[in-house]
Amino acid sequence: MNENLRHALIRARLQPLDVATHLTVDPKTVSRWLAGRVPHPRHRLAVADLLHVDENDLWPESVRRRPGLSTEIKAVYPHRWAVPADTWRTFFDSAQTEIGILVYSGLFLAEDAGLLRILTQKASAGVRVRILLGDPTSSHVATRGVDEGVGGDVMVSRTKNARTLYRPLQAVDGVEIRLHGTILYNSIYRADNDLLVNLHAYGTRAPEAPVIYITGTEPDSTATTYLDSFERVWSGAVPAAQSG
């Protein structure tokens, strides 16, 4: 018997039939919950909302067992500029098989000679390095500049400058550079299964926006969501060497 649920119903002056009607489930299902069966997550949340209690108060053991994001999150930085330069270098230098960069310009990386050297060395050691830069002809690039408050022309110029700075890497075996014209909801930086994700916000410049450091390989993990996003952009991008 789930005494917590029973007492919550009494305090709310509701009957099992009331819960069944509100959630559009069979009354027998609510009876099973009262007998001790644990509902699906969406039903647990709906019951808790209906009774104006915390879900943890009704099914404490189940909620404690529920996997959270805490194990995936390694660090949270309030701004991209708050991520130390050494962290970026250590991050990419840790890669053993895969490095990925999804940005519009990523000038703060392209202007770091030490980091470009790391990318070159990792590629020479057999690590696959893929870099996605914004296509300066894409309307989304200019729009992002307007959204950030710096102007469309400025953002377009940044992507062109970045392409120039990254161009020497095109001659390095193992490095692939492509141009994309997608809406950049987040900038993604990958070192194997570790990710630094710059969460973009409307009206906020990328250096001012937060960065989360996450890791994970499970099919339903946060990291996998961003890895899949990177692959989708990559599949539709054009090799930089083929673009004018």
PDB file of C-alpha atoms in Angstrom, residues 3-154:
ATOM      1  CA  GLU A   3       0.359   5.295   2.250  1.00  0.00           C
ATOM      2  CA  ASN A   4       1.893   8.529   0.977  1.00  0.00           C
ATOM      3  CA  LEU A   5      -0.440   8.588  -2.016  1.00  0.00           C
ATOM      4  CA  ARG A   6      -3.460   7.584   0.095  1.00  0.00           C
ATOM      5  CA  HIS A   7      -2.877  10.378   2.620  1.00  0.00           C
ATOM      6  CA  ALA A   8      -2.266  12.900  -0.173  1.00  0.00           C
ATOM      7  CA  LEU A   9      -5.644  12.010  -1.679  1.00  0.00           C
ATOM      8  CA  ILE A  10      -7.312  12.482   1.683  1.00  0.00           C
ATOM      9  CA  ARG A  11      -5.699  15.887   2.209  1.00  0.00           C
ATOM     10  CA  ALA A  12      -6.746  16.942  -1.287  1.00  0.00           C
ATOM     11  CA  ARG A  13     -10.291  15.613  -0.653  1.00  0.00           C
ATOM     12  CA  LEU A  14     -10.135  13.547  -3.822  1.00  0.00           C
ATOM     13  CA  GLN A  15     -11.208  10.005  -4.597  1.00  0.00           C
ATOM     14  CA  PRO A  16      -9.325   7.551  -6.840  1.00  0.00           C
ATOM     15  CA  LEU A  17     -12.067   8.081  -9.431  1.00  0.00           C
ATOM     16  CA  ASP A  18     -11.272  11.817  -9.475  1.00  0.00           C
ATOM     17  CA  VAL A  19      -7.630  11.053 -10.243  1.00  0.00           C
ATOM     18  CA  ALA A  20      -8.585   8.567 -12.954  1.00  0.00           C
ATOM     19  CA  THR A  21     -10.895  11.110 -14.588  1.00  0.00           C
ATOM     20  CA  HIS A  22      -8.310  13.889 -14.455  1.00  0.00           C
ATOM     21  CA  LEU A  23      -5.554  11.723 -15.955  1.00  0.00           C
ATOM     22  CA  THR A  24      -7.881   9.883 -18.364  1.00  0.00           C
ATOM     23  CA  VAL A  25      -6.870   6.452 -17.081  1.00  0.00           C
ATOM     24  CA  ASP A  26      -8.827   3.421 -15.907  1.00  0.00           C
ATOM     25  CA  PRO A  27      -9.894   3.653 -12.225  1.00  0.00           C
ATOM     26  CA  LYS A  28      -8.327   0.225 -11.755  1.00  0.00           C
ATOM     27  CA  THR A  29      -4.977   1.764 -12.692  1.00  0.00           C
ATOM     28  CA  VAL A  30      -5.251   4.263  -9.832  1.00  0.00           C
ATOM     29  CA  SER A  31      -6.169   1.418  -7.509  1.00  0.00           C
ATOM     30  CA  ARG A  32      -2.986  -0.378  -8.528  1.00  0.00           C
ATOM     31  CA  TRP A  33      -0.990   2.775  -7.740  1.00  0.00           C
ATOM     32  CA  LEU A  34      -2.562   2.866  -4.285  1.00  0.00           C
ATOM     33  CA  ALA A  35      -1.695  -0.805  -3.873  1.00  0.00           C
ATOM     34  CA  GLY A  36       1.956  -0.036  -4.494  1.00  0.00           C
ATOM     35  CA  ARG A  37       2.547  -0.118  -8.241  1.00  0.00           C
ATOM     36  CA  VAL A  38       4.737   2.751  -9.471  1.00  0.00           C
ATOM     37  CA  PRO A  39       3.207   4.788 -12.348  1.00  0.00           C
ATOM     38  CA  HIS A  40       5.054   5.831 -15.469  1.00  0.00           C
ATOM     39  CA  PRO A  41       7.027   9.098 -15.049  1.00  0.00           C
ATOM     40  CA  ARG A  42       4.440  11.222 -16.898  1.00  0.00           C
ATOM     41  CA  HIS A  43       1.666   9.884 -14.649  1.00  0.00           C
ATOM     42  CA  ARG A  44       3.747  10.415 -11.499  1.00  0.00           C
ATOM     43  CA  LEU A  45       4.237  14.052 -12.447  1.00  0.00           C
ATOM     44  CA  ALA A  46       0.564  14.508 -13.343  1.00  0.00           C
ATOM     45  CA  VAL A  47      -0.613  13.034 -10.023  1.00  0.00           C
ATOM     46  CA  ALA A  48       1.828  15.184  -8.069  1.00  0.00           C
ATOM     47  CA  ASP A  49       0.598  18.300  -9.874  1.00  0.00           C
ATOM     48  CA  LEU A  50      -3.030  17.370  -9.237  1.00  0.00           C
ATOM     49  CA  LEU A  51      -2.415  16.826  -5.525  1.00  0.00           C
ATOM     50  CA  HIS A  52      -0.131  19.861  -5.211  1.00  0.00           C
ATOM     51  CA  VAL A  53       2.723  17.844  -3.710  1.00  0.00           C
ATOM     52  CA  ASP A  54       6.260  16.991  -4.706  1.00  0.00           C
ATOM     53  CA  GLU A  55       6.644  13.822  -6.755  1.00  0.00           C
ATOM     54  CA  ASN A  56       9.381  12.733  -4.362  1.00  0.00           C
ATOM     55  CA  ASP A  57       6.847  12.756  -1.502  1.00  0.00           C
ATOM     56  CA  LEU A  58       4.639  10.227  -3.270  1.00  0.00           C
ATOM     57  CA  TRP A  59       7.269   7.876  -4.709  1.00  0.00           C
ATOM     58  CA  PRO A  60      10.558   8.665  -2.913  1.00  0.00           C
ATOM     59  CA  GLU A  61      12.350   5.447  -3.815  1.00  0.00           C
ATOM     60  CA  SER A  62      11.449   5.633  -7.495  1.00  0.00           C
ATOM     61  CA  VAL A  63      12.526   9.258  -7.846  1.00  0.00           C
ATOM     62  CA  ARG A  64      15.836   8.548  -6.129  1.00  0.00           C
ATOM     63  CA  ARG A  65      16.520   5.728  -8.587  1.00  0.00           C
ATOM     64  CA  ARG A  66      15.687   7.861 -11.583  1.00  0.00           C
ATOM     65  CA  PRO A  67      18.869   8.707 -13.554  1.00  0.00           C
ATOM     66  CA  GLY A  68      19.724  12.385 -13.587  1.00  0.00           C
ATOM     67  CA  LEU A  69      22.051  14.651 -15.503  1.00  0.00           C
ATOM     68  CA  SER A  70      24.478  15.193 -12.670  1.00  0.00           C
ATOM     69  CA  THR A  71      26.677  12.281 -13.705  1.00  0.00           C
ATOM     70  CA  GLU A  72      27.032  13.737 -17.205  1.00  0.00           C
ATOM     71  CA  ILE A  73      27.840  17.292 -16.210  1.00  0.00           C
ATOM     72  CA  LYS A  74      31.509  17.810 -15.423  1.00  0.00           C
ATOM     73  CA  ALA A  75      31.443  21.608 -15.160  1.00  0.00           C
ATOM     74  CA  VAL A  76      29.313  24.668 -15.875  1.00  0.00           C
ATOM     75  CA  TYR A  77      30.855  28.005 -16.816  1.00  0.00           C
ATOM     76  CA  PRO A  78      28.675  31.143 -16.630  1.00  0.00           C
ATOM     77  CA  HIS A  79      30.356  32.584 -19.733  1.00  0.00           C
ATOM     78  CA  ARG A  80      32.527  31.240 -22.519  1.00  0.00           C
ATOM     79  CA  TRP A  81      35.196  33.768 -21.644  1.00  0.00           C
ATOM     80  CA  ALA A  82      35.307  32.229 -18.157  1.00  0.00           C
ATOM     81  CA  VAL A  83      36.654  28.954 -19.562  1.00  0.00           C
ATOM     82  CA  PRO A  84      40.456  29.137 -19.048  1.00  0.00           C
ATOM     83  CA  ALA A  85      42.599  28.966 -22.183  1.00  0.00           C
ATOM     84  CA  ASP A  86      44.433  25.987 -20.711  1.00  0.00           C
ATOM     85  CA  THR A  87      41.128  24.144 -20.387  1.00  0.00           C
ATOM     86  CA  TRP A  88      40.495  24.409 -24.119  1.00  0.00           C
ATOM     87  CA  ARG A  89      43.976  23.136 -24.918  1.00  0.00           C
ATOM     88  CA  THR A  90      43.813  20.289 -22.392  1.00  0.00           C
ATOM     89  CA  PHE A  91      40.341  19.401 -23.643  1.00  0.00           C
ATOM     90  CA  PHE A  92      41.384  18.957 -27.280  1.00  0.00           C
ATOM     91  CA  ASP A  93      44.728  17.420 -26.361  1.00  0.00           C
ATOM     92  CA  SER A  94      42.889  14.661 -24.474  1.00  0.00           C
ATOM     93  CA  ALA A  95      41.200  13.356 -27.642  1.00  0.00           C
ATOM     94  CA  GLN A  96      42.294   9.901 -28.781  1.00  0.00           C
ATOM     95  CA  THR A  97      40.018   9.317 -31.773  1.00  0.00           C
ATOM     96  CA  GLU A  98      37.814  12.319 -32.582  1.00  0.00           C
ATOM     97  CA  ILE A  99      37.834  16.115 -32.424  1.00  0.00           C
ATOM     98  CA  GLY A 100      34.893  18.170 -33.624  1.00  0.00           C
ATOM     99  CA  ILE A 101      34.266  21.916 -33.752  1.00  0.00           C
ATOM    100  CA  LEU A 102      30.904  23.401 -34.772  1.00  0.00           C
ATOM    101  CA  VAL A 103      30.880  27.216 -34.859  1.00  0.00           C
ATOM    102  CA  TYR A 104      30.188  30.153 -37.107  1.00  0.00           C
ATOM    103  CA  SER A 105      33.702  31.569 -36.706  1.00  0.00           C
ATOM    104  CA  GLY A 106      35.412  30.249 -33.578  1.00  0.00           C
ATOM    105  CA  LEU A 107      37.927  33.057 -33.867  1.00  0.00           C
ATOM    106  CA  PHE A 108      39.042  32.692 -30.270  1.00  0.00           C
ATOM    107  CA  LEU A 109      40.343  29.232 -31.217  1.00  0.00           C
ATOM    108  CA  ALA A 110      41.620  30.138 -34.668  1.00  0.00           C
ATOM    109  CA  GLU A 111      43.697  32.971 -33.184  1.00  0.00           C
ATOM    110  CA  ASP A 112      45.295  30.641 -30.625  1.00  0.00           C
ATOM    111  CA  ALA A 113      48.463  29.395 -32.332  1.00  0.00           C
ATOM    112  CA  GLY A 114      49.090  26.891 -29.549  1.00  0.00           C
ATOM    113  CA  LEU A 115      45.689  25.331 -29.973  1.00  0.00           C
ATOM    114  CA  LEU A 116      46.035  25.118 -33.759  1.00  0.00           C
ATOM    115  CA  ARG A 117      49.328  23.332 -33.155  1.00  0.00           C
ATOM    116  CA  ILE A 118      47.530  20.829 -30.934  1.00  0.00           C
ATOM    117  CA  LEU A 119      44.930  20.177 -33.634  1.00  0.00           C
ATOM    118  CA  THR A 120      47.703  19.603 -36.159  1.00  0.00           C
ATOM    119  CA  GLN A 121      49.575  17.251 -33.842  1.00  0.00           C
ATOM    120  CA  LYS A 122      46.448  15.268 -32.959  1.00  0.00           C
ATOM    121  CA  ALA A 123      45.554  14.856 -36.642  1.00  0.00           C
ATOM    122  CA  SER A 124      49.115  13.697 -37.400  1.00  0.00           C
ATOM    123  CA  ALA A 125      48.742  11.144 -34.600  1.00  0.00           C
ATOM    124  CA  GLY A 126      45.636   9.666 -36.242  1.00  0.00           C
ATOM    125  CA  VAL A 127      42.856  11.629 -34.519  1.00  0.00           C
ATOM    126  CA  ARG A 128      40.061  12.632 -36.877  1.00  0.00           C
ATOM    127  CA  VAL A 129      39.613  16.409 -36.759  1.00  0.00           C
ATOM    128  CA  ARG A 130      36.441  17.921 -38.219  1.00  0.00           C
ATOM    129  CA  ILE A 131      35.758  21.650 -38.235  1.00  0.00           C
ATOM    130  CA  LEU A 132      32.442  23.211 -39.240  1.00  0.00           C
ATOM    131  CA  LEU A 133      32.519  26.940 -39.994  1.00  0.00           C
ATOM    132  CA  GLY A 134      29.645  29.208 -40.953  1.00  0.00           C
ATOM    133  CA  ASP A 135      29.114  29.809 -44.646  1.00  0.00           C
ATOM    134  CA  PRO A 136      29.479  33.603 -45.034  1.00  0.00           C
ATOM    135  CA  THR A 137      26.840  33.543 -47.796  1.00  0.00           C
ATOM    136  CA  SER A 138      24.223  32.044 -45.470  1.00  0.00           C
ATOM    137  CA  SER A 139      21.497  34.402 -44.301  1.00  0.00           C
ATOM    138  CA  HIS A 140      21.578  32.708 -40.896  1.00  0.00           C
ATOM    139  CA  VAL A 141      25.133  33.917 -40.319  1.00  0.00           C
ATOM    140  CA  ALA A 142      24.179  37.542 -40.869  1.00  0.00           C
ATOM    141  CA  THR A 143      21.033  37.122 -38.778  1.00  0.00           C
ATOM    142  CA  ARG A 144      23.092  35.818 -35.876  1.00  0.00           C
ATOM    143  CA  GLY A 145      25.202  38.971 -36.021  1.00  0.00           C
ATOM    144  CA  VAL A 146      22.073  41.091 -35.817  1.00  0.00           C
ATOM    145  CA  ASP A 147      20.720  38.968 -32.948  1.00  0.00           C
ATOM    146  CA  GLU A 148      23.970  39.394 -31.017  1.00  0.00           C
ATOM    147  CA  GLY A 149      23.887  43.149 -31.565  1.00  0.00           C
ATOM    148  CA  VAL A 150      27.172  43.322 -33.501  1.00  0.00           C
ATOM    149  CA  GLY A 151      25.630  43.544 -36.959  1.00  0.00           C
ATOM    150  CA  GLY A 152      25.306  41.113 -39.840  1.00  0.00           C
ATOM    151  CA  ASP A 153      28.344  42.435 -41.710  1.00  0.00           C
ATOM    152  CA  VAL A 154      30.558  41.932 -38.673  1.00  0.00           C
TER     153      VAL A 154
END
